[in-house]
mmCIF file of C-alpha atoms in Angstrom:
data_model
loop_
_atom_site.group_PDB
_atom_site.id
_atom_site.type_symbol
_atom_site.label_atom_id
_atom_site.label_comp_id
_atom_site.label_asym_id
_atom_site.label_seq_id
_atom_site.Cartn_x
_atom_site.Cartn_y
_atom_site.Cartn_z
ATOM 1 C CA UNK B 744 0.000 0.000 0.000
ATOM 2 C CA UNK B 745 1.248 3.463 -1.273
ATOM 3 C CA UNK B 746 1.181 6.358 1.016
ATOM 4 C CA UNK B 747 -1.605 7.559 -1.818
ATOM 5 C CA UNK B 748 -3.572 5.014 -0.642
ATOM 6 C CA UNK B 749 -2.887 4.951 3.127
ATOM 7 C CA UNK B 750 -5.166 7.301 5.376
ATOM 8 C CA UNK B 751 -2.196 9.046 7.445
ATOM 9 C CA UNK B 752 -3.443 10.384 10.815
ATOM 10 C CA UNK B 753 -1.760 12.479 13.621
ATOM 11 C CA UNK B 754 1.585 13.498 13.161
ATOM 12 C CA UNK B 755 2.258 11.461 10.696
ATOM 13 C CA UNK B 756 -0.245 13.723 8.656
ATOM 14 C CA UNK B 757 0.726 16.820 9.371
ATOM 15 C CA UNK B 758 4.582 16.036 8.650
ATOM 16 C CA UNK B 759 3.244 14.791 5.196
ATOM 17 C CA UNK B 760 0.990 17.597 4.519
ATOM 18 C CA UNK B 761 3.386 20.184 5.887
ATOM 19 C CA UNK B 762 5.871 19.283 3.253
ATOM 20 C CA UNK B 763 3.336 18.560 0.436
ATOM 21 C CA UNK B 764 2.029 22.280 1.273
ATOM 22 C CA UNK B 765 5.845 23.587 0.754
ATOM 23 C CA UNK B 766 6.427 21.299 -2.108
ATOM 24 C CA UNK B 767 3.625 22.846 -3.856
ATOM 25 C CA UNK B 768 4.809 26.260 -3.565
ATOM 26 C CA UNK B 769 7.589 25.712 -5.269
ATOM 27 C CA UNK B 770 6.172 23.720 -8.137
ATOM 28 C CA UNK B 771 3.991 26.492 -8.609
ATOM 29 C CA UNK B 772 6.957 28.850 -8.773
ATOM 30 C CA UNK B 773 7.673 27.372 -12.719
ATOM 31 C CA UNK B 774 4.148 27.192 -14.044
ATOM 32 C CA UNK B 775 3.973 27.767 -17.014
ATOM 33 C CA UNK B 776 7.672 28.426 -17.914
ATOM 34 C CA UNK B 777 9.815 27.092 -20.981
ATOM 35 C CA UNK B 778 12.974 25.014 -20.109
ATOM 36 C CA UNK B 779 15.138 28.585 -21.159
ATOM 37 C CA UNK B 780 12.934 30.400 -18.842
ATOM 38 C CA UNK B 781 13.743 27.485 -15.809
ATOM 39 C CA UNK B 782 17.150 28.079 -16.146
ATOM 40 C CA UNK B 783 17.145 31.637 -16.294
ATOM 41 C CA UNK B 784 19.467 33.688 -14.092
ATOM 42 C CA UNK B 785 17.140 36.204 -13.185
ATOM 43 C CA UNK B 786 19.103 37.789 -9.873
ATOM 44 C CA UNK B 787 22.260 38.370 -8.536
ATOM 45 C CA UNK B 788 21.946 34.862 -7.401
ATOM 46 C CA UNK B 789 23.792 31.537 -9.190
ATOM 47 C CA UNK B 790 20.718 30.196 -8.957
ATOM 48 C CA UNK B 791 17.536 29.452 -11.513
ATOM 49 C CA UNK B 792 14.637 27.796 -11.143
ATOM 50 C CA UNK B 793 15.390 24.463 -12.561
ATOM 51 C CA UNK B 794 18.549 24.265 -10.904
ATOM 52 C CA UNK B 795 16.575 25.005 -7.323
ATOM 53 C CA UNK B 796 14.194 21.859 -8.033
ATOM 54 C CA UNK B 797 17.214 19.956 -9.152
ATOM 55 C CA UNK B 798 18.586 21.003 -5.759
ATOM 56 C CA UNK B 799 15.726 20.314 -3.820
ATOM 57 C CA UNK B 800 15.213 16.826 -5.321
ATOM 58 C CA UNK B 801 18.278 15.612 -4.566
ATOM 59 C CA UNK B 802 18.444 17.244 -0.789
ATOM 60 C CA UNK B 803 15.465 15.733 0.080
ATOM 61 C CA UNK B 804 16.392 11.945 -1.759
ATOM 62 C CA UNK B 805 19.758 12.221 0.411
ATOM 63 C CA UNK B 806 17.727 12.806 3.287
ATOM 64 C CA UNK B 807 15.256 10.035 2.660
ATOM 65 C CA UNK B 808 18.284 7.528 2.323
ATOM 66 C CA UNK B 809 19.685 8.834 5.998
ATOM 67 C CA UNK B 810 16.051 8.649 7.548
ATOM 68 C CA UNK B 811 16.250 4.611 6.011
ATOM 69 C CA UNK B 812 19.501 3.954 6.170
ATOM 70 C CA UNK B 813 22.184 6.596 8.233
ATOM 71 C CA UNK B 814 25.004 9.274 7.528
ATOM 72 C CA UNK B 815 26.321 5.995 5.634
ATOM 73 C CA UNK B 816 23.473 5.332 2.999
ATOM 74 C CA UNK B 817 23.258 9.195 2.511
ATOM 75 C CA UNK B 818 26.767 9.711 1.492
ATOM 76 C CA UNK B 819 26.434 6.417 -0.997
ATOM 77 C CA UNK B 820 25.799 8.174 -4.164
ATOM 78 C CA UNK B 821 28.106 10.782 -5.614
ATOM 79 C CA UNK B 822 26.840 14.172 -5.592
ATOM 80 C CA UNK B 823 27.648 17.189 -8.026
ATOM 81 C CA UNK B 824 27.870 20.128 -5.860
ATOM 82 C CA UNK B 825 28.538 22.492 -8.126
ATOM 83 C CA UNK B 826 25.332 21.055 -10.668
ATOM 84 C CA UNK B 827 23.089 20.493 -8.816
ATOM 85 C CA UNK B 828 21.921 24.438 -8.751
ATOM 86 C CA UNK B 829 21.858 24.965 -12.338
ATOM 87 C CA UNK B 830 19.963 23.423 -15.474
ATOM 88 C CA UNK B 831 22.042 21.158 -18.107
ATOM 89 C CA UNK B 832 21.498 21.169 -21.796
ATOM 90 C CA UNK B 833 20.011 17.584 -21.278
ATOM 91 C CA UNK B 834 17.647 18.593 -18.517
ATOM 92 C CA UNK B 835 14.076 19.396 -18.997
ATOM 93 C CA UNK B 836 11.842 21.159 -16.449
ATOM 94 C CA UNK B 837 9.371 18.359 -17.295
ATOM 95 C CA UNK B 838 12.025 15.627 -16.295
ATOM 96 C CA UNK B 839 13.340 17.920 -13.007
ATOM 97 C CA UNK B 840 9.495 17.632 -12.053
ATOM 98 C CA UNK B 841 8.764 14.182 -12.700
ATOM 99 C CA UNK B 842 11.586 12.689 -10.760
ATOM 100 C CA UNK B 843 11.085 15.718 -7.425
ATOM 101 C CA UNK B 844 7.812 13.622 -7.845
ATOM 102 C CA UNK B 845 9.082 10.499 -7.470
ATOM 103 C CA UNK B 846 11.407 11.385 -4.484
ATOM 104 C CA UNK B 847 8.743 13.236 -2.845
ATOM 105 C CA UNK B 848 6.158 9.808 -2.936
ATOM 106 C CA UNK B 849 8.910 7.797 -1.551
ATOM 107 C CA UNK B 850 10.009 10.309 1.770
ATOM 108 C CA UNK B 851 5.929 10.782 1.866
ATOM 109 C CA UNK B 852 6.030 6.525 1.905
ATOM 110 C CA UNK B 853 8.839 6.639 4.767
ATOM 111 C CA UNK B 854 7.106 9.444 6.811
ATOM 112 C CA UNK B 855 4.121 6.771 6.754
ATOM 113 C CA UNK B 856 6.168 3.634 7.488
ATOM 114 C CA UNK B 857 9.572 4.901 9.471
ATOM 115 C CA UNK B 858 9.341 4.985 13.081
ATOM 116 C CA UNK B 859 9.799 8.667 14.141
ATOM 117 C CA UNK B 860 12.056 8.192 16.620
ATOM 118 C CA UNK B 861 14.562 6.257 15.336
ATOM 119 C CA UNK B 862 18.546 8.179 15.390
ATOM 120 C CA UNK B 863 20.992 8.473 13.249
ATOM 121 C CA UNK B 864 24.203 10.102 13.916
ATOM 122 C CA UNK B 865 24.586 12.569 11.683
ATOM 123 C CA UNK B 866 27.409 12.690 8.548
ATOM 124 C CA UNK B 867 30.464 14.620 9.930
ATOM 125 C CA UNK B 868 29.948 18.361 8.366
ATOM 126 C CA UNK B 869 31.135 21.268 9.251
ATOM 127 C CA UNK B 870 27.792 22.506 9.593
ATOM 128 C CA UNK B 871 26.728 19.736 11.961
ATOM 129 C CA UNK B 872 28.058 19.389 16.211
ATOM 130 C CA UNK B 873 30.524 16.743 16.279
ATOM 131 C CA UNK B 874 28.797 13.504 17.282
ATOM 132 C CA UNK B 875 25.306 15.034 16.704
ATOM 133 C CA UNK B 876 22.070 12.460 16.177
ATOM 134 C CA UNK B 877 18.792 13.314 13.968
ATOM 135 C CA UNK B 878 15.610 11.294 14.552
ATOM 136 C CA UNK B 879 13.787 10.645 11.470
ATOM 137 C CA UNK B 880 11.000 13.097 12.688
ATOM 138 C CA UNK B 881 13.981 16.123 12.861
ATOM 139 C CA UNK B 882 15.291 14.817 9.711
ATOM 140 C CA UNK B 883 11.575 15.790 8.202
ATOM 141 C CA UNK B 884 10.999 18.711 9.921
ATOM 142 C CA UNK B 885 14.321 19.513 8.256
ATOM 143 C CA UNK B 886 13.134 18.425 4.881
ATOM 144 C CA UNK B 887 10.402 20.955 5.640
ATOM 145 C CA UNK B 888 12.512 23.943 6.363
ATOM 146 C CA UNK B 889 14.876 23.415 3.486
ATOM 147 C CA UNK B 890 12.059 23.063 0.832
ATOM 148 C CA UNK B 891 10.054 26.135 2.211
ATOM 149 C CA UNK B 892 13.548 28.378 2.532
ATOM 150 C CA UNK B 893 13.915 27.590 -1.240
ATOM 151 C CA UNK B 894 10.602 27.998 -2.365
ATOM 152 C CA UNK B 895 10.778 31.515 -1.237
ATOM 153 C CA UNK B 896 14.126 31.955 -3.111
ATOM 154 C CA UNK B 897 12.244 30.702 -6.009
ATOM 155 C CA UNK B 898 9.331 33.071 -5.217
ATOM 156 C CA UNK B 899 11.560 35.944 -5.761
ATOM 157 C CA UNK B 900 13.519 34.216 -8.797
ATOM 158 C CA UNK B 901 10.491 33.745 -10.491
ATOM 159 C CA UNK B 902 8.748 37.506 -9.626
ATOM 160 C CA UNK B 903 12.024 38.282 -11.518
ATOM 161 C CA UNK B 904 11.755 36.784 -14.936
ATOM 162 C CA UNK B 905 8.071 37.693 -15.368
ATOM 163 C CA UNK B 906 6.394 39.479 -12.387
ATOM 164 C CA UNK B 907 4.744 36.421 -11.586
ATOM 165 C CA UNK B 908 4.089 35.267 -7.922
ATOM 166 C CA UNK B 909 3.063 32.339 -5.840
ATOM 167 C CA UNK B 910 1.063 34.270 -3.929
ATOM 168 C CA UNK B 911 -0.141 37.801 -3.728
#
């Protein structure tokens, strides 16, 4: 049984609605735009709006592996840095959508099957206090944060190429 098909109560609900609600945001940010238009530098920013989805997508796919797996399944899979923030010649904004859509039904399935309070310690970051756990709830609530911070910075990306806005 899918999450789609699950009835999620409680907590469980809101962490999944929470981040569907943020999730949404930001694929409402690139309505309606042509690939060019995606990856668009419209600020004094690196970023475009492709590249931000691109970003987000994997962010929240490395995330999903350390809520099932640890710091250890997390750092499994190579990441480009550096390309992860900006739209190829081979990527389509159709494409960056389909597969945020795939990673976002399978954290949405973990949310619904994970026990919350299972730890992790953390990858060793700078960013991170030596020696530092995350439950999988924190690790979602982090999801959260991360995808709302950069649909705002899409938001304003967007209001830049063509004055339009998620909201307002």
């Amino acid at each position: 049984m899918t999450t789609s098909e699950r009835v999620l109560t409680g907590e469980r609900a809101d962490l999944v609605q929470s981040l569907g609600l943020h999730r949404g945001f930001l694929r409402h940010t690139v309505r309606g735009l042509t690939d060019a238009q995606a990856a668009t530098r419209s600020t004094a920013s690196e970023l475009c709006l492709g590249g931000l989805i691109k970003h987000v997508t994997l962010v929240e796919h490395r995330w999903a592996r350390f809520m099932a797996g640890g710091a250890e399944a997390m750092e499994s899979e190579p990441v480009d840095w550096a390309g992860m923030f900006r739209m190829t010649d081979d990527d389509t904004l159709t494409d960056l959508l389909a597969r945020y859509a795939g990673t976002a039904a399978c954290t949405d399935e973990l949310v619904a099957t994970l026990d919350l309070d299972t730890v992790h310690p953390l990858p060793e970051a700078p960013w991170f206090e030596p020696g530092a756990s995350w439950s999988v709830r924190r690790t979602v609530l982090h999801v959260i944060a991360e995808t709302a911070q950069h649909a705002g910075h899409a938001d304003i990306i967007r209001e830049s190429i063509d004055g339009a806005k998620t909201m307002g």
